[in-house]
Coordinates of C-alpha atoms in Angstrom, one line a residue:
X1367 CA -29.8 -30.4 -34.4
X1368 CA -33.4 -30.1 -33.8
X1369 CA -34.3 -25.9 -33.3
X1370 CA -36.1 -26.3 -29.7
X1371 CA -33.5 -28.3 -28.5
X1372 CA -30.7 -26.0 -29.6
X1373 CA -32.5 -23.0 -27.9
X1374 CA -33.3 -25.1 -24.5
X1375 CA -29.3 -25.2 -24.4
X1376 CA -28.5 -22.0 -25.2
X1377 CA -30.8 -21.0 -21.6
X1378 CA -29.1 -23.6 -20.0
X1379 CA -25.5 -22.4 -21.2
X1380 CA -26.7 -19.2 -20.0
X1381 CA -28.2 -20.0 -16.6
X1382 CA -24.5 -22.1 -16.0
X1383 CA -22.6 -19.4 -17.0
X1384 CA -24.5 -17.0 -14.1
X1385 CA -24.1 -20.1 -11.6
X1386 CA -20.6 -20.0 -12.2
X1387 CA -20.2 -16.6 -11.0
X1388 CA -20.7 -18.2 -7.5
X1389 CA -17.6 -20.7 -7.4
X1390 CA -15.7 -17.1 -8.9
X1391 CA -17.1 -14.9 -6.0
X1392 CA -16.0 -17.8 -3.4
X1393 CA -12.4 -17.2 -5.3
X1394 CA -12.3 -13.9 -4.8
X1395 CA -13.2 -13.8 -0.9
X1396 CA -10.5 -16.6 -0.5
X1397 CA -8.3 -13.9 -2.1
X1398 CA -9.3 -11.5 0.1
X1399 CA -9.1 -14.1 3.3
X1400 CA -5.1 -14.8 2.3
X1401 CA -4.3 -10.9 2.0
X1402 CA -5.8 -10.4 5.3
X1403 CA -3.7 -13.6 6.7
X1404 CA -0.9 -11.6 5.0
X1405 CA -1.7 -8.4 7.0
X1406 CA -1.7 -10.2 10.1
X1407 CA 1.8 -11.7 9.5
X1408 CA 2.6 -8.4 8.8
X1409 CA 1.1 -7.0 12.0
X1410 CA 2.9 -10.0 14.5
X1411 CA 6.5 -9.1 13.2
X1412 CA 6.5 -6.1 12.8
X1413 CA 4.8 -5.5 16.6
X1414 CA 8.1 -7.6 17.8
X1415 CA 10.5 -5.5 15.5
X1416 CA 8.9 -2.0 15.3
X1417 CA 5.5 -0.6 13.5
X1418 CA 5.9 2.1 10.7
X1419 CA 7.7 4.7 12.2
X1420 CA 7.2 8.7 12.3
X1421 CA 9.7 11.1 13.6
X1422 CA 7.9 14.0 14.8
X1423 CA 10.2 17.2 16.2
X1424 CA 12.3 17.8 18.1
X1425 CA 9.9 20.3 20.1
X1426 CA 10.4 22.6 22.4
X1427 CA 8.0 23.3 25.0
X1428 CA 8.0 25.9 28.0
X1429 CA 5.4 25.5 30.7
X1430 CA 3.7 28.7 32.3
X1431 CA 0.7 29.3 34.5
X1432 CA -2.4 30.7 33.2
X1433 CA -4.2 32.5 35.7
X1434 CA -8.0 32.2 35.3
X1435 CA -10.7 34.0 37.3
X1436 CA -14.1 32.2 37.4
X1437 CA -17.5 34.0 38.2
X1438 CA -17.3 33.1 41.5
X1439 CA -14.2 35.6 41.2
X1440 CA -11.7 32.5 42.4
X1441 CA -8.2 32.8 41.2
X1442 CA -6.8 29.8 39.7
X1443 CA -3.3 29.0 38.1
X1444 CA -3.6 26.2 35.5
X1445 CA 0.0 25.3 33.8
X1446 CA -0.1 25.4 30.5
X1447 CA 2.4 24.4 27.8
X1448 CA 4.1 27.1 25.1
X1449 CA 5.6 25.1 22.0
X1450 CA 8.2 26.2 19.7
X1451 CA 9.7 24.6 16.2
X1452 CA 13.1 24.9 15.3
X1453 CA 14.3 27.6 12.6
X1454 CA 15.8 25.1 10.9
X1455 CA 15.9 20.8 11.1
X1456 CA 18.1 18.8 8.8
X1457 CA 18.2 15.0 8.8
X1458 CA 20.4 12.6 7.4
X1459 CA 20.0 9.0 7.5
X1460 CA 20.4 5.4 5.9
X1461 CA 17.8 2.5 5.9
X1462 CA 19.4 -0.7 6.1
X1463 CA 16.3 -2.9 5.2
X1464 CA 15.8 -6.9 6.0
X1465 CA 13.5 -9.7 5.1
X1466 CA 11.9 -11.3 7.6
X1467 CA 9.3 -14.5 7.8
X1468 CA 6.0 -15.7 9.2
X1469 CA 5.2 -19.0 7.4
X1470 CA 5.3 -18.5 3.8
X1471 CA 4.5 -14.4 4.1
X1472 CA 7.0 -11.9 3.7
X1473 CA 7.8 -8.6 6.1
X1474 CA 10.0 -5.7 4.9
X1475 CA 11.5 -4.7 8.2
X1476 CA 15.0 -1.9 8.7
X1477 CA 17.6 -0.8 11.0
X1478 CA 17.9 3.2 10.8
X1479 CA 20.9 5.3 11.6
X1480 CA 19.7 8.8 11.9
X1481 CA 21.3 12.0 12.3
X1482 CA 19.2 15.0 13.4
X1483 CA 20.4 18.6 13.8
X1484 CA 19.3 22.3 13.6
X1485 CA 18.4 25.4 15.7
X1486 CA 16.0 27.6 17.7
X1487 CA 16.7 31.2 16.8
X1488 CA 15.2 34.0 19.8
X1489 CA 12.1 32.5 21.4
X1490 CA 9.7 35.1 21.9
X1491 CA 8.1 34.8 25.5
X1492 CA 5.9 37.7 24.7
X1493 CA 3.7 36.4 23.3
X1494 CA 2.2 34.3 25.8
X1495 CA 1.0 37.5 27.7
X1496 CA 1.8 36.1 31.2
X1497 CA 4.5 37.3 34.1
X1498 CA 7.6 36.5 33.6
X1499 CA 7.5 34.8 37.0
X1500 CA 4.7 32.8 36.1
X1501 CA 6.8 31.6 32.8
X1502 CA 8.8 28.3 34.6
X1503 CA 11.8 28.4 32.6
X1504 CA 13.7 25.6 34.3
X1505 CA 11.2 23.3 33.0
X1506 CA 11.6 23.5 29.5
X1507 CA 12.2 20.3 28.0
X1508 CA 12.8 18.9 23.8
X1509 CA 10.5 16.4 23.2
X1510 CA 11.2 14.5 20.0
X1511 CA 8.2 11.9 18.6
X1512 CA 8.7 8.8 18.3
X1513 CA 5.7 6.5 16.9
X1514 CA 7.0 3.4 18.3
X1515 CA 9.5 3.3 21.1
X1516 CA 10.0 -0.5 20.9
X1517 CA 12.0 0.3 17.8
X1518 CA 15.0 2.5 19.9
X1519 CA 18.0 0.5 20.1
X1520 CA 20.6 2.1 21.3
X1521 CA 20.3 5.2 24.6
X1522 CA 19.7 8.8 22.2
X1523 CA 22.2 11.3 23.9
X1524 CA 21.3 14.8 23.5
X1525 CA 23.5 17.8 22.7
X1526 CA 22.3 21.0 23.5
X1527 CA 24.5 23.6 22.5
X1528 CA 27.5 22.3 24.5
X1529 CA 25.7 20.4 26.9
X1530 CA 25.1 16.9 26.7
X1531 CA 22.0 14.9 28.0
X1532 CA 20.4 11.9 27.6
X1533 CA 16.8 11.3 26.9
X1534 CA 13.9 9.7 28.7
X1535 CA 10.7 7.8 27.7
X1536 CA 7.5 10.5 27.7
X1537 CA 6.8 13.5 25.9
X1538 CA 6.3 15.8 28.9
X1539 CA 2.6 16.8 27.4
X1540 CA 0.4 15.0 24.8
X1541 CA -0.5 18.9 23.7
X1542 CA 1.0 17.6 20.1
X1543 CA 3.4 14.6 20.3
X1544 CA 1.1 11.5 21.4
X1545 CA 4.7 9.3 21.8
X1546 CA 8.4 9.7 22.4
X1547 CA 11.1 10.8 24.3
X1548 CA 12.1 14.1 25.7
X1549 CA 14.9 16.1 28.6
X1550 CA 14.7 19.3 30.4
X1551 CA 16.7 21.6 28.8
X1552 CA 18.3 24.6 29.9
X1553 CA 17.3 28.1 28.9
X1554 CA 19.0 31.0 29.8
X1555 CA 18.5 34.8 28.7
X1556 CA 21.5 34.3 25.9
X1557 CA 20.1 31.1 24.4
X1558 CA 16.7 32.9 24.5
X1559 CA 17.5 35.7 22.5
X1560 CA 20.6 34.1 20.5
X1561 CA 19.4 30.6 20.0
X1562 CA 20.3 27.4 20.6
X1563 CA 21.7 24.5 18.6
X1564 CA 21.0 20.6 19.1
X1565 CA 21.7 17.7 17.3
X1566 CA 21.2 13.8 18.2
X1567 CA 22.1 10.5 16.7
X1568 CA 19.3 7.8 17.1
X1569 CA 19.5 4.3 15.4
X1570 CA 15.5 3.2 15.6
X1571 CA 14.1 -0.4 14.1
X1572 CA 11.0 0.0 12.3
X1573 CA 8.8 -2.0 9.4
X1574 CA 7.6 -0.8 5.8
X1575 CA 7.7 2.6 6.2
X1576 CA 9.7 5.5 7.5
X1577 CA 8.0 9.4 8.0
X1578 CA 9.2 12.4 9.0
X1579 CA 7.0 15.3 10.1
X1580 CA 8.5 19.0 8.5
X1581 CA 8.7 20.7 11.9
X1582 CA 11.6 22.9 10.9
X1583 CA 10.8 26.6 9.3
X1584 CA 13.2 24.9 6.8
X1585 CA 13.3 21.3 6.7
X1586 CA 15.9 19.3 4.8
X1587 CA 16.0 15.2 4.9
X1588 CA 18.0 13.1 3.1
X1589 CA 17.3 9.1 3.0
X1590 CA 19.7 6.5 1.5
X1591 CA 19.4 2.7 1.6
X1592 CA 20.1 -0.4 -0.7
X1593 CA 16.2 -1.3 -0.9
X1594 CA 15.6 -1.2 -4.6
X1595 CA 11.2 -0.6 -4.9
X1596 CA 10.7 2.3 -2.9
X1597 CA 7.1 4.2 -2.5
X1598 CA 7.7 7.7 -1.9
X1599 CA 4.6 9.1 -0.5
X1600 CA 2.9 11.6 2.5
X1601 CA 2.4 14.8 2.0
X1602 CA 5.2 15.6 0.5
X1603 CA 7.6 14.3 -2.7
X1604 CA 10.9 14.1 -2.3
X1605 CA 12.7 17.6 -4.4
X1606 CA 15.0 14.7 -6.4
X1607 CA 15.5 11.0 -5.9
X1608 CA 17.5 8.9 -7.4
X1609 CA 16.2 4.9 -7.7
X1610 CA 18.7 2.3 -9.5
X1611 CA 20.2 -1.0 -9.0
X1612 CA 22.2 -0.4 -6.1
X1613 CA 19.1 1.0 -4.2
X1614 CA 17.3 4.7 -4.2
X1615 CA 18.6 8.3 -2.3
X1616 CA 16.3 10.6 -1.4
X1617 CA 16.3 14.3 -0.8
X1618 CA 13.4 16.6 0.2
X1619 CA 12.9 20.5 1.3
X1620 CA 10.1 21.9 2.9
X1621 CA 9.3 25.3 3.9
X1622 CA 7.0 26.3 6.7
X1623 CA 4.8 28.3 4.1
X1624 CA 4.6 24.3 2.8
X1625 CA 2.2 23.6 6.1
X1626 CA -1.0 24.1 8.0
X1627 CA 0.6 25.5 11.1
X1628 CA 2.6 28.1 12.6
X1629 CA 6.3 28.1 14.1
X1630 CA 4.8 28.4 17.5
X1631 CA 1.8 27.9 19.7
X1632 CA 0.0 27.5 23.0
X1633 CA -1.8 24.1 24.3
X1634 CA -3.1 21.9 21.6
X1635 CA -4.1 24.2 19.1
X1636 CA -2.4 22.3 16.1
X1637 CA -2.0 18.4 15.0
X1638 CA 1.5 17.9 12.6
X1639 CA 1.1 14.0 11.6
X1640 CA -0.9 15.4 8.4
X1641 CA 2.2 16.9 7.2
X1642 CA 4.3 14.0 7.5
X1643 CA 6.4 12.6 4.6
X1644 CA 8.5 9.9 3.6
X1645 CA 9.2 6.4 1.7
X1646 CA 7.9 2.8 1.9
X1647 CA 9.9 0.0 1.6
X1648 CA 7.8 -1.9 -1.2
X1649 CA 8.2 -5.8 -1.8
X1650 CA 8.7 -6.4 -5.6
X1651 CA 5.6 -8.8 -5.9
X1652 CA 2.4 -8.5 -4.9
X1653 CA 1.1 -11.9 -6.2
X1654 CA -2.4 -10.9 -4.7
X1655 CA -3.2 -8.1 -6.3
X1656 CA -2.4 -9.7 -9.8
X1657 CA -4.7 -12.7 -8.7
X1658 CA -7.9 -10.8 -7.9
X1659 CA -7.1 -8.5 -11.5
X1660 CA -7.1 -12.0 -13.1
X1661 CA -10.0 -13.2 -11.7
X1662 CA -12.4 -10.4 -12.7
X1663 CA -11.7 -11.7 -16.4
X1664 CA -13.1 -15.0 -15.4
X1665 CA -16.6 -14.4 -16.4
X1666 CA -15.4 -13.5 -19.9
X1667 CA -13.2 -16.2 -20.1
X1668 CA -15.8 -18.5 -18.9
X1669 CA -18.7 -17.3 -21.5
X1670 CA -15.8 -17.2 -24.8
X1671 CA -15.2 -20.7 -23.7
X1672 CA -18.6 -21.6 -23.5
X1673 CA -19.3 -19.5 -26.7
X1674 CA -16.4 -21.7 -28.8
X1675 CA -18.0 -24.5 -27.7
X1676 CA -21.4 -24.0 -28.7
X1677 CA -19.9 -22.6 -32.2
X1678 CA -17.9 -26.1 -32.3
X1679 CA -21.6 -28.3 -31.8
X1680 CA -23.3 -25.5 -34.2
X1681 CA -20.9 -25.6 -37.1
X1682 CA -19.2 -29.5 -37.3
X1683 CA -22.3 -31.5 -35.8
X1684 CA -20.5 -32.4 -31.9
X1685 CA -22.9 -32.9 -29.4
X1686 CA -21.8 -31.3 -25.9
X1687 CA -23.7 -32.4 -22.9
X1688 CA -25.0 -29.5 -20.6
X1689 CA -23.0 -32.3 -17.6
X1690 CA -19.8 -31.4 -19.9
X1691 CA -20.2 -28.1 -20.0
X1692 CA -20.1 -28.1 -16.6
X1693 CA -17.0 -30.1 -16.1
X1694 CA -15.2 -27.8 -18.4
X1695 CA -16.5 -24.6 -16.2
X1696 CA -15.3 -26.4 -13.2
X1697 CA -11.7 -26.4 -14.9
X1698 CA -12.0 -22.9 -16.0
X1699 CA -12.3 -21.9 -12.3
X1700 CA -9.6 -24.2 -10.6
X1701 CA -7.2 -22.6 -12.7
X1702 CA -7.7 -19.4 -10.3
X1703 CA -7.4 -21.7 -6.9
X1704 CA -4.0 -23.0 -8.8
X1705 CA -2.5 -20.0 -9.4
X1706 CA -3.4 -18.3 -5.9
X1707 CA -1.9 -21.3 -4.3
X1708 CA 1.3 -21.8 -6.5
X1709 CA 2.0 -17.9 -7.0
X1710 CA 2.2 -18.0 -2.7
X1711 CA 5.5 -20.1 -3.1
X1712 CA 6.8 -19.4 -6.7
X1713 CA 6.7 -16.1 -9.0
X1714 CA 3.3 -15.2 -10.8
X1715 CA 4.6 -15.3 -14.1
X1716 CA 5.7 -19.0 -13.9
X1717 CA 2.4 -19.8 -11.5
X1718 CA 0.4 -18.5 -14.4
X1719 CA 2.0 -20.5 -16.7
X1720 CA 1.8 -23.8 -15.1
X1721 CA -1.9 -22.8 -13.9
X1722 CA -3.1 -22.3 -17.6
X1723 CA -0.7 -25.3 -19.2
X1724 CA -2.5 -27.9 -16.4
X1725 CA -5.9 -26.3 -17.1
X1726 CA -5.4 -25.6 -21.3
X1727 CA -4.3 -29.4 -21.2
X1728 CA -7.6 -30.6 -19.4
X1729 CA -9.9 -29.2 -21.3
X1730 CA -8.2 -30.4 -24.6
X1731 CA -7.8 -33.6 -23.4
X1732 CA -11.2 -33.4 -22.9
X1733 CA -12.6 -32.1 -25.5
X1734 CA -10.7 -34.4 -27.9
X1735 CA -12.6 -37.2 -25.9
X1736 CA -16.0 -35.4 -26.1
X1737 CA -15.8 -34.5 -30.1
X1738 CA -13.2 -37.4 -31.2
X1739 CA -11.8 -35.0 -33.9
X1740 CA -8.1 -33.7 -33.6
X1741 CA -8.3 -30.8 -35.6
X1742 CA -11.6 -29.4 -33.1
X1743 CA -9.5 -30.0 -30.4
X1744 CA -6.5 -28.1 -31.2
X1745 CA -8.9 -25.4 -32.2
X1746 CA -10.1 -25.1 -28.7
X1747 CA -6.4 -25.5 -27.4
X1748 CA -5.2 -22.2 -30.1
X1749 CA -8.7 -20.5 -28.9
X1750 CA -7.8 -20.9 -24.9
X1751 CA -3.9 -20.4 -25.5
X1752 CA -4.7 -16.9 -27.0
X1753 CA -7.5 -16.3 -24.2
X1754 CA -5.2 -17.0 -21.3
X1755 CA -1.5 -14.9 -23.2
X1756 CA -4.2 -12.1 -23.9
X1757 CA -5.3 -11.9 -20.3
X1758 CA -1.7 -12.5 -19.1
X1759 CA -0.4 -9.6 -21.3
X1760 CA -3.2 -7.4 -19.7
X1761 CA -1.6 -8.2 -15.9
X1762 CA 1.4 -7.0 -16.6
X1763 CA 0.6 -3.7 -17.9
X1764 CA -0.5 -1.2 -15.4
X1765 CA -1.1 2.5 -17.0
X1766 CA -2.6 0.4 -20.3
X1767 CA -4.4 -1.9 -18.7
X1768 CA -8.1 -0.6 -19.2
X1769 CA -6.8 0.0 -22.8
X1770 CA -5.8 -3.2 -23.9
X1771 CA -8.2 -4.8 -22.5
X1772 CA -10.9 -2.9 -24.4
X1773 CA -9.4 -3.2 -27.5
X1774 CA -9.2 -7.0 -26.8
X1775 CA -12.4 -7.7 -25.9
X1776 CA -13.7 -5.7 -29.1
X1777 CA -11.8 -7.5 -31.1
X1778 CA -12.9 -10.4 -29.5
X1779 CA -16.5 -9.5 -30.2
X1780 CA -15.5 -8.6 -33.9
X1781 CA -14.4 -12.1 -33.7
X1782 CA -17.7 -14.0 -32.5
X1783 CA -20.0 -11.6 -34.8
X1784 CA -18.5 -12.7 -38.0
X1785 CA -18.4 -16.6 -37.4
X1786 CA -22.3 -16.2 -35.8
X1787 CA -23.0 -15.0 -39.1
X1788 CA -22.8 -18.2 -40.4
X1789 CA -25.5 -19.6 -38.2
X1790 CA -29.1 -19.0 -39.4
X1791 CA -30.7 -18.3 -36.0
X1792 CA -34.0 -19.0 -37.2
X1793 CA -33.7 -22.8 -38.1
X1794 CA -30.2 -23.3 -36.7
X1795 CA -28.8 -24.6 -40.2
X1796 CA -25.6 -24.1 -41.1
X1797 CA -25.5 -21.9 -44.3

């Protein structure tokens, strides 16, 4: 092979290589394009079951007037809103998850089945600095947070020490809950300095996710459910958990020492969501994620290939076509498109094999026609066989990821630096 020919292939070789990292970028943005289909499935059933719910509270707020004197020395009474967290909140509930559909996509969706109790030790009124007549006691009301009220299924009855109550839609003041339900409640001078229980049953639909926001100067939840890939995540980690075959239990305790605000204010002078806490209810597979990991080895696997090739013309006298080169980079990058599209309806592991049998096949098939030698053919089937396990081996590891794949790829180089030895760059001749 004549010197200036050899080097006028190695540019080209090159220049394909860098070409083909278009047809790979178009890959991944379909990628992308199908996870964002995938959100949007997400986002239609769950708006018709119930979003990702967060159970804020209860709360109890007591309105009062504020008198304010402007410089014009008007009086004016502007109601304000006092707001109290209980002394203590415990919460006990199961998640009874479901699968639902949306063409070929996947939703996690849940019926809940809560149980929510605790209690208001002595409300100090003093501290507001105000009349007692300006303090309007008959309209306190418990306001519990609800993120999505769509996901309420049955009417949530109220028991406040021995009365009970039902609730309506509204929190009463957007001071801190932006959505839920609340009822007056009724304060006397006992429940004021003694305290006053509640507890409430509420059975709420929701998707993915399920929060709860540590209101309580001690709050205790406890989650169960049958769901077997739970994400525990917010603020806070559950204090134990328990995750096996027959599904996960969870149990957390927070203090109010845990979190950014107090047990009570006036107005809107703290936000709670930031404190809020909880699990996800994870789907095994995330066949996306594993395709776009898969695709950023694409440009090695595309330049080894290339690389084997050029060693095969170098070393036993085959002739490769820049046209055939080509062809074979085209294969190289279909095999992404095939597994994307067959790992939407079967698992990845069996898309993945499929994908890299069809696309190993081709390209020996091929090559046997290009060289007409058996044995080089074979060669480049063992070569792409130990390419594609290598970089399926990688996907399934997560911590050790990076790590293999370093090692690999220097052992890979190891590889290519001793058989370019044989190669005397200067006249191409094999030596």
């Amino acid at each position: 092979m004549e010197g200036k020919k050899t080097y006028l292939k190695i540019i080209v070789m090159i220049f394909m290589i860098l070409i083909f990292l278009i047809p790979v970028a178009l890959i991944q943005n379909l990628i992308k394009e199908r996870v964002q289909t995938q959100q949007e499935a997400i986002s239609e059933v769950s708006s018709k079951w119930g979003n990702e719910q967060t159970i804020a509270g209860p709360i109890l707020s007591i309105p009062y007037y504020e008198v304010i004197t402007d410089k014009s020395k008007v009086t004016r009474k502007i109601i304000r809103f006092a707001h109290y967290l209980p002394d203590s909140l415990y919460v006990n509930g199961t998640l009874s998850p479901e699968m639902r559909y949306r063409g070929i996509y996947q939703v996690v969706v849940y019926n809940s089945r809560l149980g929510i109790s605790g209690i208001f030790n002595s409300i100090n009124l003093e501290q507001l600095k105000t009349p007692m007549e300006n303090i309007l006691l008959n309209d306190a009301f418990l306001a519990l947070g609800i993120s999505d009220l769509r996901g309420i299924e049955e009417q949530i009855t109220l028991r406040w020490n021995k009365q009970m109550q039902g609730f309506n839609s509204g929190v009463g003041t957007n001071d801190v809950l932006a959505s839920g339900i609340s009822t007056h409640v009724r304060l006397s001078a006992d429940s004021l300095r003694n305290g006053s229980r509640f507890n409430l049953n509420i059975e709420l639909k929701g998707s993915q996710s399920l929060k709860f926001v540590p209101v309580g100067k001690i709050t205790q939840v406890k989650i169960s459910s049958k769901w077997k890939t739970p994400s525990f995540d917010g603020a806070f980690l559950p204090d134990s958990r328990q995750v096996n075959a027959k599904g996960f239990s969870a149990y957390w305790k927070v203090l109010h020492l845990n979190r950014n605000y107090p047990q009570s204010w006036t107005n809107d002078s703290y936000k709670i969501n930031d404190s809020a806490f909880g699990v996800s209810l994870l789907i095994p597979i995330d066949y996306y994620q594993k395709a776009e990991r898969a695709v950023k080895y694409s440009f090695v696997l595309i330049t080894l290939t290339f690389l084997l090739l050029f060693f095969v013309e170098l070393l036993n006298g085959v002739n490769v076509h820049p046209f055939q080169y080509l062809l074979i980079g085209l294969a190289l990058c279909i095999f992404y498109t095939l597994l994307l599209s067959i790992s939407e309806h079967l698992s990845f592991n069996v898309s993945y094999c499929i994908s890299g049998v069809a696309t190993i096949g081709l390209i020996t098939l091929y090559s046997r026609s290009i060289s007409g030698m058996k044995q080089i053919s074979l060669l480049i089937m063992g070569v792409l066989i130990i390419l594609y396990g290598f970089i399926f081996t990688v996907l399934q590891l997560e911590d050790y990821a990076l790590l293999m794949g370093s090692i690999g790829l220097f052992v890979i180089l190891a590889i290519v630096m001793y058989y370019s030895k044989k190669i005397n760059w200067y006249d191409i001749k094999i030596i």
